[in-house]
PDB file of C-alpha atoms in Angstrom:
ATOM      1  CA  MET G   1       0.108   0.133   0.142  1.00  0.00           C
ATOM      2  CA  GLU G   2       2.467   2.634   1.274  1.00  0.00           C
ATOM      3  CA  ASN G   3       4.381   2.148  -2.895  1.00  0.00           C
ATOM      4  CA  HIS G   4       1.107   2.154  -4.419  1.00  0.00           C
ATOM      5  CA  LYS G   5       1.434   5.520  -7.238  1.00  0.00           C
ATOM      6  CA  ILE G   6      -1.682   7.521  -5.239  1.00  0.00           C
ATOM      7  CA  ILE G   7      -0.173   7.348  -1.788  1.00  0.00           C
ATOM      8  CA  GLN G   8       2.935   8.617  -3.564  1.00  0.00           C
ATOM      9  CA  LEU G   9       1.370  11.203  -5.280  1.00  0.00           C
ATOM     10  CA  ILE G  10      -0.171  12.156  -2.463  1.00  0.00           C
ATOM     11  CA  LYS G  11       2.710  12.389  -0.643  1.00  0.00           C
ATOM     12  CA  ASN G  12       4.547  14.179  -3.195  1.00  0.00           C
ATOM     13  CA  SER G  13       1.525  16.932  -3.429  1.00  0.00           C
ATOM     14  CA  ASN G  14       2.606  18.666  -0.957  1.00  0.00           C
ATOM     15  CA  HIS G  15      -0.726  19.704   0.352  1.00  0.00           C
ATOM     16  CA  LEU G  16      -1.046  16.896   3.608  1.00  0.00           C
ATOM     17  CA  PRO G  17      -0.333  18.515   6.890  1.00  0.00           C
ATOM     18  CA  GLU G  18       1.923  16.733   8.874  1.00  0.00           C
ATOM     19  CA  VAL G  19       0.017  15.759  11.864  1.00  0.00           C
ATOM     20  CA  PRO G  20       1.917  14.830  15.153  1.00  0.00           C
ATOM     21  CA  LYS G  21       1.760  12.065  16.572  1.00  0.00           C
ATOM     22  CA  SER G  22       1.366  13.397  20.132  1.00  0.00           C
ATOM     23  CA  PHE G  23      -2.380  13.933  18.986  1.00  0.00           C
ATOM     24  CA  GLY G  24      -3.198  10.329  18.168  1.00  0.00           C
ATOM     25  CA  GLU G  25      -2.289   9.222  21.854  1.00  0.00           C
ATOM     26  CA  ILE G  26      -4.424  12.208  22.797  1.00  0.00           C
ATOM     27  CA  LEU G  27      -7.496  10.720  20.537  1.00  0.00           C
ATOM     28  CA  ASN G  28      -6.235   7.049  22.616  1.00  0.00           C
ATOM     29  CA  MET G  29      -7.401   8.545  25.509  1.00  0.00           C
ATOM     30  CA  LEU G  30     -10.090  10.305  24.987  1.00  0.00           C
ATOM     31  CA  PHE G  31     -11.565   7.211  23.328  1.00  0.00           C
ATOM     32  CA  ASP G  32     -10.804   5.243  26.751  1.00  0.00           C
ATOM     33  CA  PRO G  33     -10.393   7.573  29.186  1.00  0.00           C
ATOM     34  CA  CYS G  34     -11.178   4.899  32.245  1.00  0.00           C
ATOM     35  CA  ASN G  35      -7.405   3.915  31.270  1.00  0.00           C
ATOM     36  CA  TYR G  36      -5.333   6.293  31.194  1.00  0.00           C
ATOM     37  CA  ASN G  37      -4.315   8.950  33.137  1.00  0.00           C
ATOM     38  CA  MET G  38      -6.241  12.116  31.840  1.00  0.00           C
ATOM     39  CA  ASP G  39      -3.508  15.031  33.668  1.00  0.00           C
ATOM     40  CA  VAL G  40      -0.941  12.791  31.311  1.00  0.00           C
ATOM     41  CA  CYS G  41      -3.536  13.083  28.399  1.00  0.00           C
ATOM     42  CA  ILE G  42      -4.251  17.564  28.909  1.00  0.00           C
ATOM     43  CA  GLU G  43      -0.314  17.726  29.365  1.00  0.00           C
ATOM     44  CA  LYS G  44      -0.105  16.721  25.375  1.00  0.00           C
ATOM     45  CA  PHE G  45      -2.217  19.632  24.261  1.00  0.00           C
ATOM     46  CA  SER G  46       0.516  21.987  25.094  1.00  0.00           C
ATOM     47  CA  HIS G  47       1.960  20.686  21.157  1.00  0.00           C
ATOM     48  CA  HIS G  48      -1.438  21.574  20.133  1.00  0.00           C
ATOM     49  CA  PRO G  49      -1.447  25.392  20.788  1.00  0.00           C
ATOM     50  CA  GLN G  50      -4.419  26.149  17.951  1.00  0.00           C
ATOM     51  CA  LEU G  51      -6.791  23.048  19.461  1.00  0.00           C
ATOM     52  CA  GLU G  52      -6.599  24.312  22.384  1.00  0.00           C
ATOM     53  CA  LYS G  53      -7.730  27.225  21.571  1.00  0.00           C
ATOM     54  CA  VAL G  54     -10.222  25.882  19.966  1.00  0.00           C
ATOM     55  CA  LEU G  55     -11.607  23.641  22.714  1.00  0.00           C
ATOM     56  CA  ILE G  56     -11.539  26.767  25.390  1.00  0.00           C
ATOM     57  CA  GLN G  57     -13.691  28.859  22.902  1.00  0.00           C
ATOM     58  CA  VAL G  58     -16.515  26.386  22.244  1.00  0.00           C
ATOM     59  CA  LEU G  59     -16.657  26.196  25.701  1.00  0.00           C
ATOM     60  CA  ASN G  60     -17.423  29.417  26.638  1.00  0.00           C
ATOM     61  CA  ASP G  61     -18.825  30.624  23.475  1.00  0.00           C
ATOM     62  CA  HIS G  62     -21.909  27.555  24.205  1.00  0.00           C
ATOM     63  CA  SER G  63     -21.497  27.273  28.521  1.00  0.00           C
ATOM     64  CA  LYS G  64     -23.674  29.409  30.509  1.00  0.00           C
ATOM     65  CA  LEU G  65     -20.453  29.234  33.168  1.00  0.00           C
ATOM     66  CA  LYS G  66     -20.779  32.765  35.092  1.00  0.00           C
ATOM     67  CA  ARG G  67     -16.530  32.834  35.019  1.00  0.00           C
ATOM     68  CA  GLU G  68     -14.090  33.210  31.230  1.00  0.00           C
ATOM     69  CA  ILE G  69     -12.509  29.161  31.724  1.00  0.00           C
ATOM     70  CA  VAL G  70      -8.393  30.212  30.394  1.00  0.00           C
ATOM     71  CA  SER G  71      -7.287  26.863  30.571  1.00  0.00           C
ATOM     72  CA  ILE G  72      -7.119  23.532  28.776  1.00  0.00           C
ATOM     73  CA  LYS G  73      -7.640  21.016  31.582  1.00  0.00           C
ATOM     74  CA  ASP G  74     -10.831  23.246  33.140  1.00  0.00           C
ATOM     75  CA  ALA G  75     -12.166  22.493  29.123  1.00  0.00           C
ATOM     76  CA  VAL G  76     -11.062  18.791  28.964  1.00  0.00           C
ATOM     77  CA  VAL G  77     -12.988  18.820  32.696  1.00  0.00           C
ATOM     78  CA  TYR G  78     -16.143  20.429  32.103  1.00  0.00           C
ATOM     79  CA  LEU G  79     -16.595  19.409  27.665  1.00  0.00           C
ATOM     80  CA  GLY G  80     -15.677  16.335  28.646  1.00  0.00           C
ATOM     81  CA  ALA G  81     -14.123  13.498  26.785  1.00  0.00           C
ATOM     82  CA  LYS G  82     -17.181  12.178  24.750  1.00  0.00           C
ATOM     83  CA  ASN G  83     -17.257  16.046  23.585  1.00  0.00           C
ATOM     84  CA  VAL G  84     -13.757  15.829  23.254  1.00  0.00           C
ATOM     85  CA  ARG G  85     -13.825  13.984  20.838  1.00  0.00           C
ATOM     86  CA  ILE G  86     -15.646  15.017  18.100  1.00  0.00           C
ATOM     87  CA  ILE G  87     -14.072  18.545  18.540  1.00  0.00           C
ATOM     88  CA  ALA G  88     -10.865  16.721  18.096  1.00  0.00           C
ATOM     89  CA  ILE G  89     -12.491  14.912  14.492  1.00  0.00           C
ATOM     90  CA  ALA G  90     -13.561  18.267  13.334  1.00  0.00           C
ATOM     91  CA  TYR G  91     -10.324  19.505  13.920  1.00  0.00           C
ATOM     92  CA  ILE G  92      -8.903  16.368  12.311  1.00  0.00           C
ATOM     93  CA  ILE G  93     -10.747  17.643   9.117  1.00  0.00           C
ATOM     94  CA  ARG G  94     -10.125  21.113   9.287  1.00  0.00           C
ATOM     95  CA  LEU G  95      -6.231  20.805   9.465  1.00  0.00           C
ATOM     96  CA  LEU G  96      -6.988  19.179   5.390  1.00  0.00           C
ATOM     97  CA  LEU G  97      -9.810  21.845   4.796  1.00  0.00           C
ATOM     98  CA  PRO G  98      -8.504  25.452   6.177  1.00  0.00           C
ATOM     99  CA  ASP G  99     -10.337  27.462   3.672  1.00  0.00           C
ATOM    100  CA  ARG G 100     -13.311  25.440   3.734  1.00  0.00           C
ATOM    101  CA  THR G 101     -14.815  24.335   0.699  1.00  0.00           C
ATOM    102  CA  GLY G 102     -11.917  21.924  -1.151  1.00  0.00           C
ATOM    103  CA  ARG G 103     -10.101  21.767  -4.097  1.00  0.00           C
ATOM    104  CA  ALA G 104     -11.522  20.004  -6.207  1.00  0.00           C
ATOM    105  CA  GLN G 105     -13.594  21.769  -9.154  1.00  0.00           C
ATOM    106  CA  ILE G 106     -16.904  19.400 -10.382  1.00  0.00           C
ATOM    107  CA  PHE G 107     -16.888  17.949  -5.947  1.00  0.00           C
ATOM    108  CA  ASP G 108     -19.302  19.591  -4.340  1.00  0.00           C
ATOM    109  CA  HIS G 109     -17.727  18.812  -0.770  1.00  0.00           C
ATOM    110  CA  ASN G 110     -20.612  20.768   2.093  1.00  0.00           C
ATOM    111  CA  ILE G 111     -22.856  18.246  -0.301  1.00  0.00           C
ATOM    112  CA  TYR G 112     -20.560  15.843   0.804  1.00  0.00           C
ATOM    113  CA  MET G 113     -20.760  16.985   4.653  1.00  0.00           C
ATOM    114  CA  LYS G 114     -24.259  16.602   4.898  1.00  0.00           C
ATOM    115  CA  HIS G 115     -23.143  12.599   4.106  1.00  0.00           C
ATOM    116  CA  CYS G 116     -20.747  12.495   6.453  1.00  0.00           C
ATOM    117  CA  ILE G 117     -22.851  14.140   9.628  1.00  0.00           C
ATOM    118  CA  GLY G 118     -26.001  11.409   7.715  1.00  0.00           C
ATOM    119  CA  THR G 119     -23.596   8.639   8.725  1.00  0.00           C
ATOM    120  CA  SER G 120     -22.813   9.896  12.231  1.00  0.00           C
ATOM    121  CA  ILE G 121     -26.509  11.000  13.021  1.00  0.00           C
ATOM    122  CA  ALA G 122     -27.673   6.932  12.120  1.00  0.00           C
ATOM    123  CA  SER G 123     -25.276   5.398  12.961  1.00  0.00           C
ATOM    124  CA  SER G 124     -24.787   6.675  17.219  1.00  0.00           C
ATOM    125  CA  MET G 125     -28.578   5.975  15.898  1.00  0.00           C
ATOM    126  CA  ILE G 126     -28.598   1.652  15.444  1.00  0.00           C
ATOM    127  CA  ALA G 127     -26.057   2.319  18.417  1.00  0.00           C
ATOM    128  CA  GLU G 128     -28.908   3.081  21.194  1.00  0.00           C
ATOM    129  CA  LYS G 129     -31.431   1.339  19.347  1.00  0.00           C
ATOM    130  CA  THR G 130     -29.213  -2.169  19.597  1.00  0.00           C
ATOM    131  CA  GLY G 131     -27.127  -1.109  22.940  1.00  0.00           C
ATOM    132  CA  LEU G 132     -24.146  -2.685  20.926  1.00  0.00           C
ATOM    133  CA  CYS G 133     -21.965   0.212  21.389  1.00  0.00           C
ATOM    134  CA  ASP G 134     -21.965   3.458  22.342  1.00  0.00           C
ATOM    135  CA  LYS G 135     -23.789   5.942  20.332  1.00  0.00           C
ATOM    136  CA  ASP G 136     -21.087   9.376  21.044  1.00  0.00           C
ATOM    137  CA  LYS G 137     -18.122   7.093  19.717  1.00  0.00           C
ATOM    138  CA  MET G 138     -20.661   5.596  16.741  1.00  0.00           C
ATOM    139  CA  PHE G 139     -21.342   9.605  15.881  1.00  0.00           C
ATOM    140  CA  VAL G 140     -17.288  10.427  16.138  1.00  0.00           C
ATOM    141  CA  TYR G 141     -16.906   8.324  13.423  1.00  0.00           C
ATOM    142  CA  GLY G 142     -19.415   8.923  11.135  1.00  0.00           C
ATOM    143  CA  LEU G 143     -17.749  12.695  11.144  1.00  0.00           C
ATOM    144  CA  ILE G 144     -14.099  10.227  10.024  1.00  0.00           C
ATOM    145  CA  HIS G 145     -15.236   7.451   7.730  1.00  0.00           C
ATOM    146  CA  ASP G 146     -14.628   9.061   5.486  1.00  0.00           C
ATOM    147  CA  ILE G 147     -11.886  11.350   5.673  1.00  0.00           C
ATOM    148  CA  GLY G 148     -10.248   9.295   2.551  1.00  0.00           C
ATOM    149  CA  ILE G 149     -12.267  11.497   0.241  1.00  0.00           C
ATOM    150  CA  ILE G 150     -10.914  14.609   1.896  1.00  0.00           C
ATOM    151  CA  VAL G 151      -7.409  13.287   1.580  1.00  0.00           C
ATOM    152  CA  LEU G 152      -8.294  13.508  -2.266  1.00  0.00           C
ATOM    153  CA  ASP G 153     -10.166  16.326  -2.427  1.00  0.00           C
ATOM    154  CA  VAL G 154      -7.134  18.579  -0.917  1.00  0.00           C
ATOM    155  CA  CYS G 155      -4.353  16.565  -2.339  1.00  0.00           C
ATOM    156  CA  LEU G 156      -5.707  14.879  -5.734  1.00  0.00           C
ATOM    157  CA  PRO G 157      -8.590  17.217  -6.683  1.00  0.00           C
ATOM    158  CA  GLU G 158      -8.253  16.400 -10.309  1.00  0.00           C
ATOM    159  CA  SER G 159      -8.681  12.591  -9.348  1.00  0.00           C
ATOM    160  CA  LEU G 160     -11.739  13.134  -7.208  1.00  0.00           C
ATOM    161  CA  ASP G 161     -13.231  15.062  -9.673  1.00  0.00           C
ATOM    162  CA  LYS G 162     -12.844  12.435 -12.479  1.00  0.00           C
ATOM    163  CA  ILE G 163     -14.378   9.676 -10.438  1.00  0.00           C
ATOM    164  CA  TYR G 164     -17.241  13.177  -9.161  1.00  0.00           C
ATOM    165  CA  ASP G 165     -17.817  12.569 -12.830  1.00  0.00           C
ATOM    166  CA  LEU G 166     -18.294   8.842 -13.022  1.00  0.00           C
ATOM    167  CA  GLN G 167     -20.058   8.707 -10.536  1.00  0.00           C
ATOM    168  CA  LYS G 168     -23.086  11.270 -11.500  1.00  0.00           C
ATOM    169  CA  LYS G 169     -23.241   9.592 -14.605  1.00  0.00           C
ATOM    170  CA  GLY G 170     -24.252   6.103 -12.773  1.00  0.00           C
ATOM    171  CA  VAL G 171     -20.259   4.518 -12.244  1.00  0.00           C
ATOM    172  CA  HIS G 172     -20.589   2.910  -8.299  1.00  0.00           C
ATOM    173  CA  GLN G 173     -18.667   5.384  -6.800  1.00  0.00           C
ATOM    174  CA  ILE G 174     -16.696   2.297  -5.371  1.00  0.00           C
ATOM    175  CA  VAL G 175     -15.912   1.081  -9.235  1.00  0.00           C
ATOM    176  CA  ALA G 176     -15.620   4.803 -10.080  1.00  0.00           C
ATOM    177  CA  GLU G 177     -12.502   5.387  -7.719  1.00  0.00           C
ATOM    178  CA  LYS G 178     -10.720   1.565  -8.663  1.00  0.00           C
ATOM    179  CA  ILE G 179     -10.574   3.125 -12.700  1.00  0.00           C
ATOM    180  CA  VAL G 180      -9.483   6.346 -11.499  1.00  0.00           C
ATOM    181  CA  LEU G 181      -7.163   4.959  -8.600  1.00  0.00           C
ATOM    182  CA  GLY G 182      -5.262   2.218  -9.847  1.00  0.00           C
ATOM    183  CA  GLY G 183      -7.148  -0.508  -7.919  1.00  0.00           C
ATOM    184  CA  ILE G 184      -7.886   1.636  -5.146  1.00  0.00           C
ATOM    185  CA  THR G 185     -10.433   3.619  -2.808  1.00  0.00           C
ATOM    186  CA  HIS G 186     -10.466   6.026  -0.197  1.00  0.00           C
ATOM    187  CA  SER G 187     -10.983   3.324   2.128  1.00  0.00           C
ATOM    188  CA  GLU G 188      -7.127   2.023   1.591  1.00  0.00           C
ATOM    189  CA  ILE G 189      -6.259   5.583   1.709  1.00  0.00           C
ATOM    190  CA  GLY G 190      -8.159   6.841   4.464  1.00  0.00           C
ATOM    191  CA  ARG G 191      -6.974   3.828   6.613  1.00  0.00           C
ATOM    192  CA  TRP G 192      -3.264   4.356   5.915  1.00  0.00           C
ATOM    193  CA  ILE G 193      -3.447   8.248   7.146  1.00  0.00           C
ATOM    194  CA  CYS G 194      -4.786   7.301   9.918  1.00  0.00           C
ATOM    195  CA  LYS G 195      -2.481   5.252  10.244  1.00  0.00           C
ATOM    196  CA  GLU G 196       0.237   7.819   9.164  1.00  0.00           C
ATOM    197  CA  TRP G 197      -1.415   9.912  11.714  1.00  0.00           C
ATOM    198  CA  GLY G 198      -0.762   7.944  14.140  1.00  0.00           C
ATOM    199  CA  LEU G 199      -4.986   7.200  15.413  1.00  0.00           C
ATOM    200  CA  PRO G 200      -6.433   5.087  17.093  1.00  0.00           C
ATOM    201  CA  ASP G 201      -6.392   1.507  15.679  1.00  0.00           C
ATOM    202  CA  GLU G 202      -9.986   1.458  16.240  1.00  0.00           C
ATOM    203  CA  ILE G 203     -10.373   4.174  13.848  1.00  0.00           C
ATOM    204  CA  ALA G 204      -8.057   3.309  11.208  1.00  0.00           C
ATOM    205  CA  GLN G 205      -9.914  -0.330  11.048  1.00  0.00           C
ATOM    206  CA  ILE G 206     -13.379   0.987  10.430  1.00  0.00           C
ATOM    207  CA  VAL G 207     -12.321   3.995   8.077  1.00  0.00           C
ATOM    208  CA  GLY G 208     -10.980   1.117   6.358  1.00  0.00           C
ATOM    209  CA  PHE G 209     -13.177  -0.875   6.186  1.00  0.00           C
ATOM    210  CA  HIS G 210     -16.812  -0.277   6.507  1.00  0.00           C
ATOM    211  CA  HIS G 211     -16.785  -1.408   2.392  1.00  0.00           C
ATOM    212  CA  THR G 212     -16.422  -4.280   3.215  1.00  0.00           C
ATOM    213  CA  PRO G 213     -17.024  -5.256   7.109  1.00  0.00           C
ATOM    214  CA  PHE G 214     -17.034  -8.936   6.505  1.00  0.00           C
ATOM    215  CA  LEU G 215     -13.206  -9.155   5.964  1.00  0.00           C
ATOM    216  CA  SER G 216     -11.867  -7.336   9.166  1.00  0.00           C
ATOM    217  CA  ASN G 217     -12.017  -9.752  11.914  1.00  0.00           C
ATOM    218  CA  GLN G 218     -11.320  -6.724  14.984  1.00  0.00           C
ATOM    219  CA  TYR G 219     -13.766  -4.322  16.308  1.00  0.00           C
ATOM    220  CA  THR G 220     -16.401  -5.945  13.879  1.00  0.00           C
ATOM    221  CA  THR G 221     -19.857  -4.458  15.350  1.00  0.00           C
ATOM    222  CA  GLU G 222     -18.826  -1.208  15.376  1.00  0.00           C
ATOM    223  CA  ILE G 223     -17.571  -1.449  11.528  1.00  0.00           C
ATOM    224  CA  GLN G 224     -20.198  -2.808  10.456  1.00  0.00           C
ATOM    225  CA  ILE G 225     -22.241  -0.007  12.416  1.00  0.00           C
ATOM    226  CA  VAL G 226     -21.030   2.464  10.531  1.00  0.00           C
ATOM    227  CA  HIS G 227     -21.341   0.092   7.155  1.00  0.00           C
ATOM    228  CA  LEU G 228     -25.233   0.248   7.936  1.00  0.00           C
ATOM    229  CA  GLY G 229     -24.878   3.952   8.815  1.00  0.00           C
ATOM    230  CA  ASP G 230     -22.826   4.910   5.694  1.00  0.00           C
ATOM    231  CA  SER G 231     -25.781   3.072   2.944  1.00  0.00           C
ATOM    232  CA  ILE G 232     -27.984   4.795   4.993  1.00  0.00           C
ATOM    233  CA  SER G 233     -27.108   8.296   4.185  1.00  0.00           C
ATOM    234  CA  ALA G 234     -25.056   6.988   1.102  1.00  0.00           C
ATOM    235  CA  ASN G 235     -28.897   6.913  -0.282  1.00  0.00           C
ATOM    236  CA  TYR G 236     -29.582  10.637   1.336  1.00  0.00           C
ATOM    237  CA  TYR G 237     -26.147  11.866  -0.365  1.00  0.00           C
ATOM    238  CA  GLU G 238     -26.806  10.385  -3.860  1.00  0.00           C
ATOM    239  CA  LYS G 239     -30.136  12.110  -3.751  1.00  0.00           C
ATOM    240  CA  LEU G 240     -29.051  15.684  -2.789  1.00  0.00           C
ATOM    241  CA  ILE G 241     -26.359  15.486  -5.932  1.00  0.00           C
ATOM    242  CA  GLY G 242     -29.477  14.713  -8.574  1.00  0.00           C
ATOM    243  CA  ASN G 243     -28.955  10.859  -8.555  1.00  0.00           C
ATOM    244  CA  LYS G 244     -31.459   7.888  -8.266  1.00  0.00           C
ATOM    245  CA  THR G 245     -28.531   5.650  -7.669  1.00  0.00           C
ATOM    246  CA  ALA G 246     -30.146   2.808  -4.462  1.00  0.00           C
ATOM    247  CA  PHE G 247     -28.260   0.891  -2.514  1.00  0.00           C
ATOM    248  CA  ILE G 248     -28.932  -1.745  -0.972  1.00  0.00           C
ATOM    249  CA  PHE G 249     -28.149  -2.266   2.769  1.00  0.00           C
ATOM    250  CA  SER G 250     -27.135  -6.107   3.452  1.00  0.00           C
ATOM    251  CA  GLU G 251     -29.170  -8.107   4.799  1.00  0.00           C
ATOM    252  CA  LYS G 252     -26.450 -10.027   6.804  1.00  0.00           C
ATOM    253  CA  VAL G 253     -25.301  -7.369   8.582  1.00  0.00           C
ATOM    254  CA  MET G 254     -28.529  -6.315   9.390  1.00  0.00           C
ATOM    255  CA  GLU G 255     -29.354  -9.897  10.827  1.00  0.00           C
ATOM    256  CA  SER G 256     -26.192  -9.536  12.625  1.00  0.00           C
ATOM    257  CA  LEU G 257     -26.741  -6.376  14.042  1.00  0.00           C
ATOM    258  CA  GLY G 258     -30.340  -7.877  15.301  1.00  0.00           C
ATOM    259  CA  VAL G 259     -32.026  -4.308  13.015  1.00  0.00           C
ATOM    260  CA  ASN G 260     -35.302  -4.843  10.500  1.00  0.00           C
ATOM    261  CA  LYS G 261     -35.915  -3.535   7.336  1.00  0.00           C
ATOM    262  CA  GLU G 262     -38.784  -1.023   9.136  1.00  0.00           C
ATOM    263  CA  PHE G 263     -36.218   0.221  11.615  1.00  0.00           C
ATOM    264  CA  VAL G 264     -33.873   1.062   8.393  1.00  0.00           C
ATOM    265  CA  ILE G 265     -36.910   3.334   6.993  1.00  0.00           C
ATOM    266  CA  GLU G 266     -37.461   5.381  10.346  1.00  0.00           C
ATOM    267  CA  ILE G 267     -34.071   6.570  10.383  1.00  0.00           C
ATOM    268  CA  ILE G 268     -34.563   7.497   6.471  1.00  0.00           C
ATOM    269  CA  LYS G 269     -37.563   9.185   7.316  1.00  0.00           C
ATOM    270  CA  LYS G 270     -35.582  11.076   9.700  1.00  0.00           C
ATOM    271  CA  LEU G 271     -32.571  11.776   8.693  1.00  0.00           C
ATOM    272  CA  PRO G 272     -32.749  15.511   6.501  1.00  0.00           C
ATOM    273  CA  LYS G 273     -34.468  16.855   9.792  1.00  0.00           C
ATOM    274  CA  GLU G 274     -30.915  15.913  11.779  1.00  0.00           C
ATOM    275  CA  VAL G 275     -29.253  16.444   9.378  1.00  0.00           C
ATOM    276  CA  ALA G 276     -29.525  19.982   9.457  1.00  0.00           C
ATOM    277  CA  LYS G 277     -30.143  20.415  12.519  1.00  0.00           C
ATOM    278  CA  ILE G 278     -26.656  18.923  12.792  1.00  0.00           C
ATOM    279  CA  ASN G 279     -25.416  20.514  10.430  1.00  0.00           C
ATOM    280  CA  GLN G 280     -26.582  24.269  11.784  1.00  0.00           C
ATOM    281  CA  ILE G 281     -24.089  23.128  14.569  1.00  0.00           C
ATOM    282  CA  ILE G 282     -21.235  22.189  14.044  1.00  0.00           C
ATOM    283  CA  ASN G 283     -20.869  24.106  10.719  1.00  0.00           C
ATOM    284  CA  PHE G 284     -17.123  23.740  11.478  1.00  0.00           C
ATOM    285  CA  LYS G 285     -17.464  27.569  11.428  1.00  0.00           C
ATOM    286  CA  PHE G 286     -15.497  27.330  15.545  1.00  0.00           C
ATOM    287  CA  LEU G 287     -12.548  26.568  13.679  1.00  0.00           C
TER     288      LEU G 287
END
């Protein structure tokens, strides 16, 4: 994978930001706060002053506290690990998209981000319904599951536009990617960047296998939930870009998770309104 021509082109594009390994260490601690010393985690924020600033700003902008928060320790304590996780993931997406638009000319980044939010919401709803996973974690995984697409938007925008053009003509996204990218997909690119940046292995596995949930022998339940959430949101996304393509929901995954078509239809009906609500809240403006 490391030697694939697309990976080499991404590396040589000069558009991929450097992310210190300490960022991955912070995320590992935030995803498993009971097994880590949070004082050590907070100390690692000193390597990321901009992230510190963002966390403190978010808390001061949205809290009802009677005093201004000025320290990262107070911000982490008041926000809690789950909220800090969401902000940290949004922060890394902003590192990739500093101008908020991406570089592709045809591909619409803002519409695609609605798909990512839709995947977050659907995955969270599935987790809550089944009780199989932490719904807040699944929301975070939905935001980052397609980070490979964002990498392409930043580093190889012409390739992403070719993929998008084929997709608009009715070619399945994964097929279009393999045609344009010489046999690899955004999932493999995403898994590579997760490992490159030292992000938690759980994130790397979900990013890498959310289209092929039965090829991984780790975090299988989480991957299956994101796979189903992604499929539900993909239908929503196809309508947003004017396609009539319909994604088929894996009955094997649904059976494994213990959900039925009626529940999936329920999520489908709720998704547009919920995406609009969350998109207004997040919108990555605070970055």
